[in-house]
Amino acid sequence: MSSPLFEPLPLDFSNLPKLPPRQGTAHKGQFGHVWLLGGDHGMGGAALLAAEAALRAGAGRVSLMTRAAHLAPALTRMPELMTHSADSSYALAQLLQQADVLVAGPGLGQAPWGRSLLSVTTTLDKPQVWDADALNLLAHGDISPAKSLLITPHPGEAARLLRCSVQQIQQDRPQAALCLAKRYQATVILKGAGTLIATMDGDLRRCDRGHPSMAGPGFGDVLAGLLGALLAQGMVDFEAACLAIWLHAVAGEQLGSGGRGLLASDLLPVIRSLLEAHSPCLAH
Ligand SMILES: NC(=O)C1=CN([C@@H]2O[C@H](COP(=O)(O)OP(=O)(O)OC[C@H]3O[C@@H](n4cnc5c(N)ncnc54)[C@H](O)[C@@H]3O)[C@@H](O)[C@H]2O)[C@@H](O)CC1
Ligand SMILES: Nc1ncnc2c1ncn2[C@@H]1O[C@H](COP(=O)(O)OP(=O)(O)O)[C@@H](O)[C@H]1O
């Protein structure tokens, strides 16, 4: 399956990067403001799942930029969220000045609405996670990658980005991940069983945890929000990728023992407990 030239190192679970403990005097301004862009008509849940994951993984503040029709349902589920629906690219660019980290793509769609949101983010020099339709729009070739970028393609999205078939991606996943990192000057998480992390410098890691019960809707959206929260709390792309992949896969594994029908949102309390066990909020 994997190329002998590019054999990934297994993720070192004994030495995963940690979030520092919080001071007793901590305030939300210290843990980053994540902005989530997504949720075109019919896909509001994807952006909402990502936003919920960002809150549950400790982001200081989370704002959701989505279709107006999704604002009330989002607030009903999560009043901790701040919600927006920009009328123009100019208004969005102004709002995004507040962001520390951007997560773009879950349910974004590929229509003009989603395209105009994404085109505003490309010019911003802030850490960004691009997932789902942000990657499909990137693959079309008329949107440039943001400067500081972490991308999270599944094999279908990777195939669109590299203009090849899903089968070709799966035949040599390490090479596909490295190629994406070089081509888009980004840290890459190539999802699916045996998720890979690749950097522009050629560093390559593989996570062999996870569970087939995770083959359902929204699991990638949760991962995108989790990544946003870790970046917002000060991790660099590679650290955030390693920790998020591990938390997500191990949570899926624990819950997967219950069988089919696992929901992506079921992961959130487990991710929270795993994160607390790994990186306690208070120093002991
Ligand atoms: N509740 C919601 O609103 C949801 C919205 N979603 C959104 O729906 C849009 C389309 O995304 P989708 O991912 O569903 O559709 P895509 O068409 O991008 O991807 C599905 C295809 O990708 C390939 N693929 C994906 N994972 C693979 C793997 N592990 N191994 C081999 N092949 C694989 C397969 O060919 C599969 O049919 C995105 O914007 C996404 O965010 C999804 O996240 C599902 C939930
Ligand atoms: N069989 C599996 N083994 C391990 N992890 C899996 C498996 N199936 C799915 N996952 C994980 O679940 C997530 C699915 O993400 P994605 O395909 O983007 O879904 P969605 O777009 O619906 O959110 C990825 O992180 C992937 O690695």
mmCIF file of C-alpha atoms and ligand atoms in Angstrom:
data_model
loop_
_atom_site.group_PDB
_atom_site.id
_atom_site.type_symbol
_atom_site.label_atom_id
_atom_site.label_comp_id
_atom_site.label_asym_id
_atom_site.label_seq_id
_atom_site.Cartn_x
_atom_site.Cartn_y
_atom_site.Cartn_z
ATOM 1 C CA MET A 1 0.000 0.000 0.000
ATOM 2 C CA SER A 2 2.649 2.563 0.998
ATOM 3 C CA SER A 3 5.679 3.515 -1.057
ATOM 4 C CA PRO A 4 9.030 2.226 0.232
ATOM 5 C CA LEU A 5 10.451 5.678 -0.555
ATOM 6 C CA PHE A 6 8.106 7.446 1.824
ATOM 7 C CA GLU A 7 7.521 5.233 4.850
ATOM 8 C CA PRO A 8 5.706 7.296 7.488
ATOM 9 C CA LEU A 9 6.784 7.172 11.111
ATOM 10 C CA PRO A 10 4.015 6.067 13.448
ATOM 11 C CA LEU A 11 2.621 8.905 15.558
ATOM 12 C CA ASP A 12 4.493 8.796 18.857
ATOM 13 C CA PHE A 13 1.636 8.532 21.337
ATOM 14 C CA SER A 14 4.004 8.622 24.316
ATOM 15 C CA ASN A 15 5.289 12.027 23.305
ATOM 16 C CA LEU A 16 2.347 13.991 21.977
ATOM 17 C CA PRO A 17 2.523 17.767 22.271
ATOM 18 C CA LYS A 18 0.650 19.151 25.269
ATOM 19 C CA LEU A 19 -1.330 22.282 25.914
ATOM 20 C CA PRO A 20 0.104 24.152 28.895
ATOM 21 C CA PRO A 21 -1.946 24.283 32.115
ATOM 22 C CA ARG A 22 -3.963 27.457 32.629
ATOM 23 C CA GLN A 23 -3.161 30.024 35.299
ATOM 24 C CA GLY A 24 -5.801 30.511 37.970
ATOM 25 C CA THR A 25 -6.263 34.029 36.563
ATOM 26 C CA ALA A 26 -6.878 32.809 32.999
ATOM 27 C CA HIS A 27 -9.373 34.645 30.811
ATOM 28 C CA LYS A 28 -10.971 33.763 27.501
ATOM 29 C CA GLY A 29 -8.905 36.344 25.623
ATOM 30 C CA GLN A 30 -5.865 34.110 26.094
ATOM 31 C CA PHE A 31 -7.239 31.085 24.279
ATOM 32 C CA GLY A 32 -7.939 32.441 20.860
ATOM 33 C CA HIS A 33 -10.918 33.388 18.789
ATOM 34 C CA VAL A 34 -11.812 30.746 16.195
ATOM 35 C CA TRP A 35 -13.932 31.775 13.226
ATOM 36 C CA LEU A 36 -15.800 29.059 11.403
ATOM 37 C CA LEU A 37 -16.936 29.637 7.839
ATOM 38 C CA GLY A 38 -19.377 27.181 6.371
ATOM 39 C CA GLY A 39 -22.891 25.831 6.235
ATOM 40 C CA ASP A 40 -24.453 26.694 2.897
ATOM 41 C CA HIS A 41 -28.098 25.717 2.404
ATOM 42 C CA GLY A 42 -28.668 22.106 3.382
ATOM 43 C CA MET A 43 -25.341 21.722 5.225
ATOM 44 C CA GLY A 44 -25.668 23.922 8.276
ATOM 45 C CA GLY A 45 -24.905 20.981 10.550
ATOM 46 C CA ALA A 46 -21.345 20.581 9.280
ATOM 47 C CA ALA A 47 -20.325 24.083 10.331
ATOM 48 C CA LEU A 48 -22.190 23.721 13.605
ATOM 49 C CA LEU A 49 -20.399 20.476 14.465
ATOM 50 C CA ALA A 50 -17.047 22.107 13.797
ATOM 51 C CA ALA A 51 -17.982 25.111 15.930
ATOM 52 C CA GLU A 52 -19.139 22.878 18.775
ATOM 53 C CA ALA A 53 -15.900 20.904 18.617
ATOM 54 C CA ALA A 54 -13.880 24.118 18.807
ATOM 55 C CA LEU A 55 -15.767 25.194 21.937
ATOM 56 C CA ARG A 56 -15.490 21.745 23.531
ATOM 57 C CA ALA A 57 -11.729 21.664 22.945
ATOM 58 C CA GLY A 58 -11.170 24.912 24.800
ATOM 59 C CA ALA A 59 -11.110 27.772 22.300
ATOM 60 C CA GLY A 60 -11.525 31.101 24.094
ATOM 61 C CA ARG A 61 -14.266 32.260 21.737
ATOM 62 C CA VAL A 62 -15.917 30.792 18.670
ATOM 63 C CA SER A 63 -17.754 32.692 15.946
ATOM 64 C CA LEU A 64 -19.782 31.009 13.267
ATOM 65 C CA MET A 65 -20.221 32.657 9.864
ATOM 66 C CA THR A 66 -23.006 30.840 8.107
ATOM 67 C CA ARG A 67 -26.237 31.245 6.172
ATOM 68 C CA ALA A 68 -28.804 33.403 7.938
ATOM 69 C CA ALA A 69 -31.241 30.485 8.071
ATOM 70 C CA HIS A 70 -28.836 28.548 10.295
ATOM 71 C CA LEU A 71 -28.278 31.203 12.920
ATOM 72 C CA ALA A 72 -31.314 30.537 15.095
ATOM 73 C CA PRO A 73 -30.888 26.734 15.150
ATOM 74 C CA ALA A 74 -27.193 27.175 15.940
ATOM 75 C CA LEU A 75 -27.935 29.462 18.889
ATOM 76 C CA THR A 76 -30.615 27.136 20.157
ATOM 77 C CA ARG A 77 -28.099 24.342 20.321
ATOM 78 C CA MET A 78 -25.153 26.439 21.517
ATOM 79 C CA PRO A 79 -25.758 29.860 23.027
ATOM 80 C CA GLU A 80 -22.015 30.139 23.751
ATOM 81 C CA LEU A 81 -21.446 30.710 20.029
ATOM 82 C CA MET A 82 -21.266 34.083 18.369
ATOM 83 C CA THR A 83 -23.023 34.045 15.030
ATOM 84 C CA HIS A 84 -22.798 36.113 11.875
ATOM 85 C CA SER A 85 -24.080 36.209 8.372
ATOM 86 C CA ALA A 86 -22.087 38.782 6.373
ATOM 87 C CA ASP A 87 -23.809 40.743 3.618
ATOM 88 C CA SER A 88 -20.655 41.505 1.646
ATOM 89 C CA SER A 89 -17.030 40.520 1.265
ATOM 90 C CA TYR A 90 -16.074 43.901 2.705
ATOM 91 C CA ALA A 91 -18.171 43.267 5.835
ATOM 92 C CA LEU A 92 -16.677 39.801 6.193
ATOM 93 C CA ALA A 93 -13.118 41.083 5.829
ATOM 94 C CA GLN A 94 -13.815 43.607 8.594
ATOM 95 C CA LEU A 95 -15.288 40.951 10.876
ATOM 96 C CA LEU A 96 -12.411 38.550 10.274
ATOM 97 C CA GLN A 97 -9.957 41.063 11.678
ATOM 98 C CA GLN A 98 -11.140 39.743 15.065
ATOM 99 C CA ALA A 99 -10.138 36.172 14.275
ATOM 100 C CA ASP A 100 -7.035 34.445 15.591
ATOM 101 C CA VAL A 101 -7.700 31.242 13.641
ATOM 102 C CA LEU A 102 -9.977 30.483 10.695
ATOM 103 C CA VAL A 103 -11.615 27.166 9.923
ATOM 104 C CA ALA A 104 -13.186 27.213 6.484
ATOM 105 C CA GLY A 105 -15.038 24.601 4.537
ATOM 106 C CA PRO A 106 -17.456 22.394 6.480
ATOM 107 C CA GLY A 107 -20.659 22.522 4.454
ATOM 108 C CA LEU A 108 -19.377 25.636 2.656
ATOM 109 C CA GLY A 109 -20.609 24.448 -0.732
ATOM 110 C CA GLN A 110 -19.042 25.387 -4.030
ATOM 111 C CA ALA A 111 -21.582 27.972 -5.136
ATOM 112 C CA PRO A 112 -20.852 31.728 -5.291
ATOM 113 C CA TRP A 113 -21.756 32.187 -1.592
ATOM 114 C CA GLY A 114 -19.063 29.778 -0.397
ATOM 115 C CA ARG A 115 -16.566 30.943 -2.977
ATOM 116 C CA SER A 116 -16.906 34.579 -1.916
ATOM 117 C CA LEU A 117 -16.394 33.690 1.760
ATOM 118 C CA LEU A 118 -13.288 31.684 0.995
ATOM 119 C CA SER A 119 -11.836 34.317 -1.308
ATOM 120 C CA VAL A 120 -11.800 36.748 1.635
ATOM 121 C CA THR A 121 -9.821 34.372 3.849
ATOM 122 C CA THR A 122 -7.065 33.674 1.321
ATOM 123 C CA THR A 123 -5.590 37.120 1.792
ATOM 124 C CA LEU A 124 -5.483 36.913 5.602
ATOM 125 C CA ASP A 125 -2.204 36.065 7.269
ATOM 126 C CA LYS A 126 -3.632 34.002 10.145
ATOM 127 C CA PRO A 127 -3.487 30.277 10.853
ATOM 128 C CA GLN A 128 -6.181 28.592 8.803
ATOM 129 C CA VAL A 129 -7.680 25.122 8.557
ATOM 130 C CA TRP A 130 -9.281 24.347 5.198
ATOM 131 C CA ASP A 131 -11.558 21.347 5.008
ATOM 132 C CA ALA A 132 -14.272 19.904 2.778
ATOM 133 C CA ASP A 133 -15.574 22.435 0.230
ATOM 134 C CA ALA A 134 -12.740 24.865 0.875
ATOM 135 C CA LEU A 135 -10.584 22.105 -0.619
ATOM 136 C CA ASN A 136 -12.979 21.516 -3.493
ATOM 137 C CA LEU A 137 -12.873 25.238 -4.280
ATOM 138 C CA LEU A 138 -9.095 25.202 -4.013
ATOM 139 C CA ALA A 139 -9.009 22.264 -6.424
ATOM 140 C CA HIS A 140 -10.903 24.321 -9.022
ATOM 141 C CA GLY A 141 -7.756 26.437 -9.246
ATOM 142 C CA ASP A 142 -9.180 29.946 -9.061
ATOM 143 C CA ILE A 143 -8.597 30.431 -5.322
ATOM 144 C CA SER A 144 -5.054 30.611 -3.974
ATOM 145 C CA PRO A 145 -4.037 28.789 -0.832
ATOM 146 C CA ALA A 146 -3.781 30.927 2.301
ATOM 147 C CA LYS A 147 -0.284 31.653 3.607
ATOM 148 C CA SER A 148 -0.447 29.674 6.847
ATOM 149 C CA LEU A 149 -2.502 26.662 5.962
ATOM 150 C CA LEU A 150 -3.427 23.261 7.356
ATOM 151 C CA ILE A 151 -5.567 21.191 4.978
ATOM 152 C CA THR A 152 -7.593 18.126 5.896
ATOM 153 C CA PRO A 153 -8.581 16.239 2.733
ATOM 154 C CA HIS A 154 -10.250 12.859 2.722
ATOM 155 C CA PRO A 155 -9.158 10.698 -0.229
ATOM 156 C CA GLY A 156 -11.938 12.105 -2.441
ATOM 157 C CA GLU A 157 -10.816 15.674 -1.814
ATOM 158 C CA ALA A 158 -7.158 14.701 -2.166
ATOM 159 C CA ALA A 159 -7.930 13.219 -5.570
ATOM 160 C CA ARG A 160 -9.587 16.465 -6.680
ATOM 161 C CA LEU A 161 -6.635 18.500 -5.399
ATOM 162 C CA LEU A 162 -4.095 16.324 -7.201
ATOM 163 C CA ARG A 163 -6.311 15.756 -10.253
ATOM 164 C CA CYS A 164 -6.153 12.001 -10.049
ATOM 165 C CA SER A 165 -8.436 9.174 -8.952
ATOM 166 C CA VAL A 166 -9.278 8.136 -5.380
ATOM 167 C CA GLN A 167 -7.710 4.774 -6.221
ATOM 168 C CA GLN A 168 -4.415 6.461 -7.107
ATOM 169 C CA ILE A 169 -4.445 8.341 -3.802
ATOM 170 C CA GLN A 170 -5.102 5.156 -1.846
ATOM 171 C CA GLN A 171 -2.400 3.227 -3.719
ATOM 172 C CA ASP A 172 0.282 5.520 -2.357
ATOM 173 C CA ARG A 173 -1.127 7.615 0.457
ATOM 174 C CA PRO A 174 2.275 8.791 1.804
ATOM 175 C CA GLN A 175 3.297 10.147 -1.561
ATOM 176 C CA ALA A 176 -0.094 11.804 -2.048
ATOM 177 C CA ALA A 177 0.149 13.514 1.356
ATOM 178 C CA LEU A 178 3.688 14.768 0.711
ATOM 179 C CA CYS A 179 2.776 15.926 -2.762
ATOM 180 C CA LEU A 180 -0.183 17.913 -1.400
ATOM 181 C CA ALA A 181 2.035 19.533 1.248
ATOM 182 C CA LYS A 182 4.506 20.684 -1.410
ATOM 183 C CA ARG A 183 1.967 21.762 -3.979
ATOM 184 C CA TYR A 184 -0.168 23.787 -1.589
ATOM 185 C CA GLN A 185 2.622 24.825 0.831
ATOM 186 C CA ALA A 186 0.549 23.490 3.693
ATOM 187 C CA THR A 187 0.540 20.984 6.519
ATOM 188 C CA VAL A 188 -1.634 18.111 5.337
ATOM 189 C CA ILE A 189 -3.861 15.654 7.149
ATOM 190 C CA LEU A 190 -4.841 12.932 4.694
ATOM 191 C CA LYS A 191 -7.828 11.350 6.412
ATOM 192 C CA GLY A 192 -9.219 7.828 6.343
ATOM 193 C CA ALA A 193 -8.004 4.643 8.062
ATOM 194 C CA GLY A 194 -4.290 5.191 8.733
ATOM 195 C CA THR A 195 -4.571 8.994 8.711
ATOM 196 C CA LEU A 196 -1.344 10.675 7.619
ATOM 197 C CA ILE A 197 0.190 13.980 8.601
ATOM 198 C CA ALA A 198 2.659 15.488 6.100
ATOM 199 C CA THR A 199 4.611 18.731 6.316
ATOM 200 C CA MET A 200 6.214 20.890 3.647
ATOM 201 C CA ASP A 201 9.619 19.751 4.957
ATOM 202 C CA GLY A 202 8.791 16.141 4.211
ATOM 203 C CA ASP A 203 7.964 15.009 7.739
ATOM 204 C CA LEU A 204 5.427 12.190 7.578
ATOM 205 C CA ARG A 205 3.462 10.504 10.413
ATOM 206 C CA ARG A 206 0.752 7.883 10.463
ATOM 207 C CA CYS A 207 -1.980 7.285 13.029
ATOM 208 C CA ASP A 208 -3.139 3.700 13.209
ATOM 209 C CA ARG A 209 -5.878 4.317 15.761
ATOM 210 C CA GLY A 210 -9.535 4.935 14.984
ATOM 211 C CA HIS A 211 -12.502 2.718 14.186
ATOM 212 C CA PRO A 212 -14.738 1.958 11.206
ATOM 213 C CA SER A 213 -17.730 3.207 13.205
ATOM 214 C CA MET A 214 -16.298 6.638 12.331
ATOM 215 C CA ALA A 215 -17.288 6.105 8.703
ATOM 216 C CA GLY A 216 -20.302 8.405 8.975
ATOM 217 C CA PRO A 217 -21.213 12.047 8.466
ATOM 218 C CA GLY A 218 -19.601 14.869 10.387
ATOM 219 C CA PHE A 219 -16.495 13.168 11.781
ATOM 220 C CA GLY A 220 -14.272 15.321 9.601
ATOM 221 C CA ASP A 221 -16.159 18.438 10.656
ATOM 222 C CA VAL A 222 -15.434 17.636 14.305
ATOM 223 C CA LEU A 223 -11.753 17.181 13.474
ATOM 224 C CA ALA A 224 -11.634 20.567 11.716
ATOM 225 C CA GLY A 225 -13.097 22.361 14.751
ATOM 226 C CA LEU A 226 -10.768 20.515 17.110
ATOM 227 C CA LEU A 227 -7.771 21.617 15.044
ATOM 228 C CA GLY A 228 -8.993 25.201 15.161
ATOM 229 C CA ALA A 229 -9.222 25.091 18.961
ATOM 230 C CA LEU A 230 -5.705 23.685 19.394
ATOM 231 C CA LEU A 231 -4.239 26.293 17.030
ATOM 232 C CA ALA A 232 -6.136 29.001 18.908
ATOM 233 C CA GLN A 233 -4.543 27.796 22.168
ATOM 234 C CA GLY A 234 -1.076 28.316 20.748
ATOM 235 C CA MET A 235 -0.060 25.112 19.018
ATOM 236 C CA VAL A 236 1.671 25.227 15.645
ATOM 237 C CA ASP A 237 0.170 23.273 12.736
ATOM 238 C CA PHE A 238 2.154 20.076 13.181
ATOM 239 C CA GLU A 239 1.577 19.908 16.949
ATOM 240 C CA ALA A 240 -2.129 20.599 16.546
ATOM 241 C CA ALA A 241 -2.379 17.967 13.833
ATOM 242 C CA CYS A 242 -0.674 15.273 15.937
ATOM 243 C CA LEU A 243 -2.743 15.939 19.050
ATOM 244 C CA ALA A 244 -6.066 16.411 17.243
ATOM 245 C CA ILE A 245 -5.661 13.247 15.191
ATOM 246 C CA TRP A 246 -4.857 11.237 18.287
ATOM 247 C CA LEU A 247 -7.751 12.629 20.377
ATOM 248 C CA HIS A 248 -10.211 12.133 17.517
ATOM 249 C CA ALA A 249 -9.085 8.597 16.654
ATOM 250 C CA VAL A 250 -8.894 7.377 20.245
ATOM 251 C CA ALA A 251 -12.315 8.834 21.056
ATOM 252 C CA GLY A 252 -13.696 7.042 17.990
ATOM 253 C CA GLU A 253 -12.024 3.822 19.052
ATOM 254 C CA GLN A 254 -13.440 3.982 22.584
ATOM 255 C CA LEU A 255 -16.971 4.678 21.388
ATOM 256 C CA GLY A 256 -16.676 2.376 18.397
ATOM 257 C CA SER A 257 -16.763 -0.606 20.721
ATOM 258 C CA GLY A 258 -20.506 0.177 20.984
ATOM 259 C CA GLY A 259 -20.900 -0.618 17.299
ATOM 260 C CA ARG A 260 -22.565 1.108 14.386
ATOM 261 C CA GLY A 261 -24.598 4.263 14.701
ATOM 262 C CA LEU A 262 -21.910 6.374 16.363
ATOM 263 C CA LEU A 263 -22.590 10.098 15.880
ATOM 264 C CA ALA A 264 -19.810 12.575 15.294
ATOM 265 C CA SER A 265 -21.143 14.733 18.134
ATOM 266 C CA ASP A 266 -20.853 11.725 20.488
ATOM 267 C CA LEU A 267 -17.076 12.167 20.249
ATOM 268 C CA LEU A 268 -17.074 15.549 21.938
ATOM 269 C CA PRO A 269 -17.351 14.598 25.640
ATOM 270 C CA VAL A 270 -14.814 11.819 25.122
ATOM 271 C CA ILE A 271 -12.390 14.159 23.368
ATOM 272 C CA ARG A 272 -12.819 16.555 26.288
ATOM 273 C CA SER A 273 -11.936 13.844 28.843
ATOM 274 C CA LEU A 274 -8.994 12.593 26.802
ATOM 275 C CA LEU A 275 -7.667 16.119 26.449
ATOM 276 C CA GLU A 276 -7.972 16.737 30.176
ATOM 277 C CA ALA A 277 -6.142 13.468 30.953
ATOM 278 C CA HIS A 278 -3.412 14.392 28.476
ATOM 279 C CA SER A 279 -3.112 18.155 29.145
ATOM 280 C CA PRO A 280 -4.761 19.005 32.480
ATOM 281 C CA CYS A 281 -6.355 22.436 32.655
ATOM 282 C CA LEU A 282 -4.815 23.071 36.086
ATOM 283 C CA ALA A 283 -1.214 22.251 37.010
ATOM 284 C CA HIS A 284 -1.171 19.556 39.721
HETATM 285 N N1 LIG B 1 -24.487 17.477 8.409
HETATM 286 C C1 LIG B 1 -23.906 18.113 7.378
HETATM 287 O O1 LIG B 1 -24.226 19.251 7.048
HETATM 288 C C2 LIG B 1 -22.840 17.411 6.616
HETATM 289 C C3 LIG B 1 -22.274 18.064 5.532
HETATM 290 N N2 LIG B 1 -21.211 17.560 4.871
HETATM 291 C C4 LIG B 1 -20.644 18.408 3.808
HETATM 292 O O2 LIG B 1 -20.978 17.841 2.564
HETATM 293 C C5 LIG B 1 -20.070 18.363 1.594
HETATM 294 C C6 LIG B 1 -19.591 17.215 0.699
HETATM 295 O O3 LIG B 1 -18.662 16.398 1.430
HETATM 296 P P1 LIG B 1 -18.621 14.803 1.368
HETATM 297 O O4 LIG B 1 -17.339 14.402 2.036
HETATM 298 O O5 LIG B 1 -19.883 14.212 1.914
HETATM 299 O O6 LIG B 1 -18.600 14.437 -0.177
HETATM 300 P P2 LIG B 1 -17.392 14.215 -1.186
HETATM 301 O O7 LIG B 1 -17.963 13.974 -2.514
HETATM 302 O O8 LIG B 1 -16.359 15.273 -1.039
HETATM 303 O O9 LIG B 1 -16.669 12.884 -0.666
HETATM 304 C C7 LIG B 1 -17.212 11.607 -0.752
HETATM 305 C C8 LIG B 1 -16.363 10.736 -1.663
HETATM 306 O O10 LIG B 1 -14.966 10.849 -1.347
HETATM 307 C C9 LIG B 1 -14.333 9.573 -1.394
HETATM 308 N N3 LIG B 1 -13.832 9.218 -0.054
HETATM 309 C C10 LIG B 1 -14.041 9.914 1.088
HETATM 310 N N4 LIG B 1 -13.423 9.310 2.124
HETATM 311 C C11 LIG B 1 -12.815 8.208 1.619
HETATM 312 C C12 LIG B 1 -12.018 7.166 2.193
HETATM 313 N N5 LIG B 1 -11.717 7.167 3.493
HETATM 314 N N6 LIG B 1 -11.569 6.211 1.393
HETATM 315 C C13 LIG B 1 -11.857 6.216 0.069
HETATM 316 N N7 LIG B 1 -12.616 7.165 -0.531
HETATM 317 C C14 LIG B 1 -13.074 8.142 0.228
HETATM 318 C C15 LIG B 1 -15.355 8.593 -1.897
HETATM 319 O O11 LIG B 1 -15.228 8.549 -3.281
HETATM 320 C C16 LIG B 1 -16.671 9.264 -1.478
HETATM 321 O O12 LIG B 1 -17.744 8.885 -2.272
HETATM 322 C C17 LIG B 1 -18.942 19.050 2.375
HETATM 323 O O13 LIG B 1 -19.138 20.439 2.411
HETATM 324 C C18 LIG B 1 -19.120 18.510 3.769
HETATM 325 O O14 LIG B 1 -18.644 19.401 4.771
HETATM 326 C C19 LIG B 1 -20.540 16.336 5.321
HETATM 327 O O15 LIG B 1 -19.543 16.772 6.209
HETATM 328 C C20 LIG B 1 -21.518 15.391 5.982
HETATM 329 C C21 LIG B 1 -22.346 16.071 7.059
HETATM 330 N N1 LIG B 2 -12.508 3.316 8.918
HETATM 331 C C1 LIG B 2 -11.999 4.366 9.568
HETATM 332 N N2 LIG B 2 -10.938 4.203 10.395
HETATM 333 C C2 LIG B 2 -10.407 5.270 11.028
HETATM 334 N N3 LIG B 2 -10.871 6.528 10.899
HETATM 335 C C3 LIG B 2 -11.913 6.741 10.099
HETATM 336 C C4 LIG B 2 -12.530 5.683 9.396
HETATM 337 N N4 LIG B 2 -13.554 6.204 8.672
HETATM 338 C C5 LIG B 2 -13.566 7.531 8.904
HETATM 339 N N5 LIG B 2 -12.587 7.849 9.767
HETATM 340 C C6 LIG B 2 -12.244 9.215 10.201
HETATM 341 O O1 LIG B 2 -13.436 10.006 10.299
HETATM 342 C C7 LIG B 2 -13.232 11.275 9.666
HETATM 343 C C8 LIG B 2 -14.166 11.387 8.448
HETATM 344 O O2 LIG B 2 -13.973 12.633 7.846
HETATM 345 P P1 LIG B 2 -14.694 13.061 6.485
HETATM 346 O O3 LIG B 2 -14.596 11.968 5.491
HETATM 347 O O4 LIG B 2 -14.174 14.394 6.130
HETATM 348 O O5 LIG B 2 -16.219 13.153 6.944
HETATM 349 P P2 LIG B 2 -17.288 14.359 6.919
HETATM 350 O O6 LIG B 2 -17.022 15.182 5.680
HETATM 351 O O7 LIG B 2 -18.621 13.692 6.847
HETATM 352 O O8 LIG B 2 -17.120 15.152 8.153
HETATM 353 C C9 LIG B 2 -11.763 11.348 9.286
HETATM 354 O O9 LIG B 2 -11.000 11.936 10.313
HETATM 355 C C10 LIG B 2 -11.393 9.870 9.125
HETATM 356 O O10 LIG B 2 -10.006 9.638 9.307
#
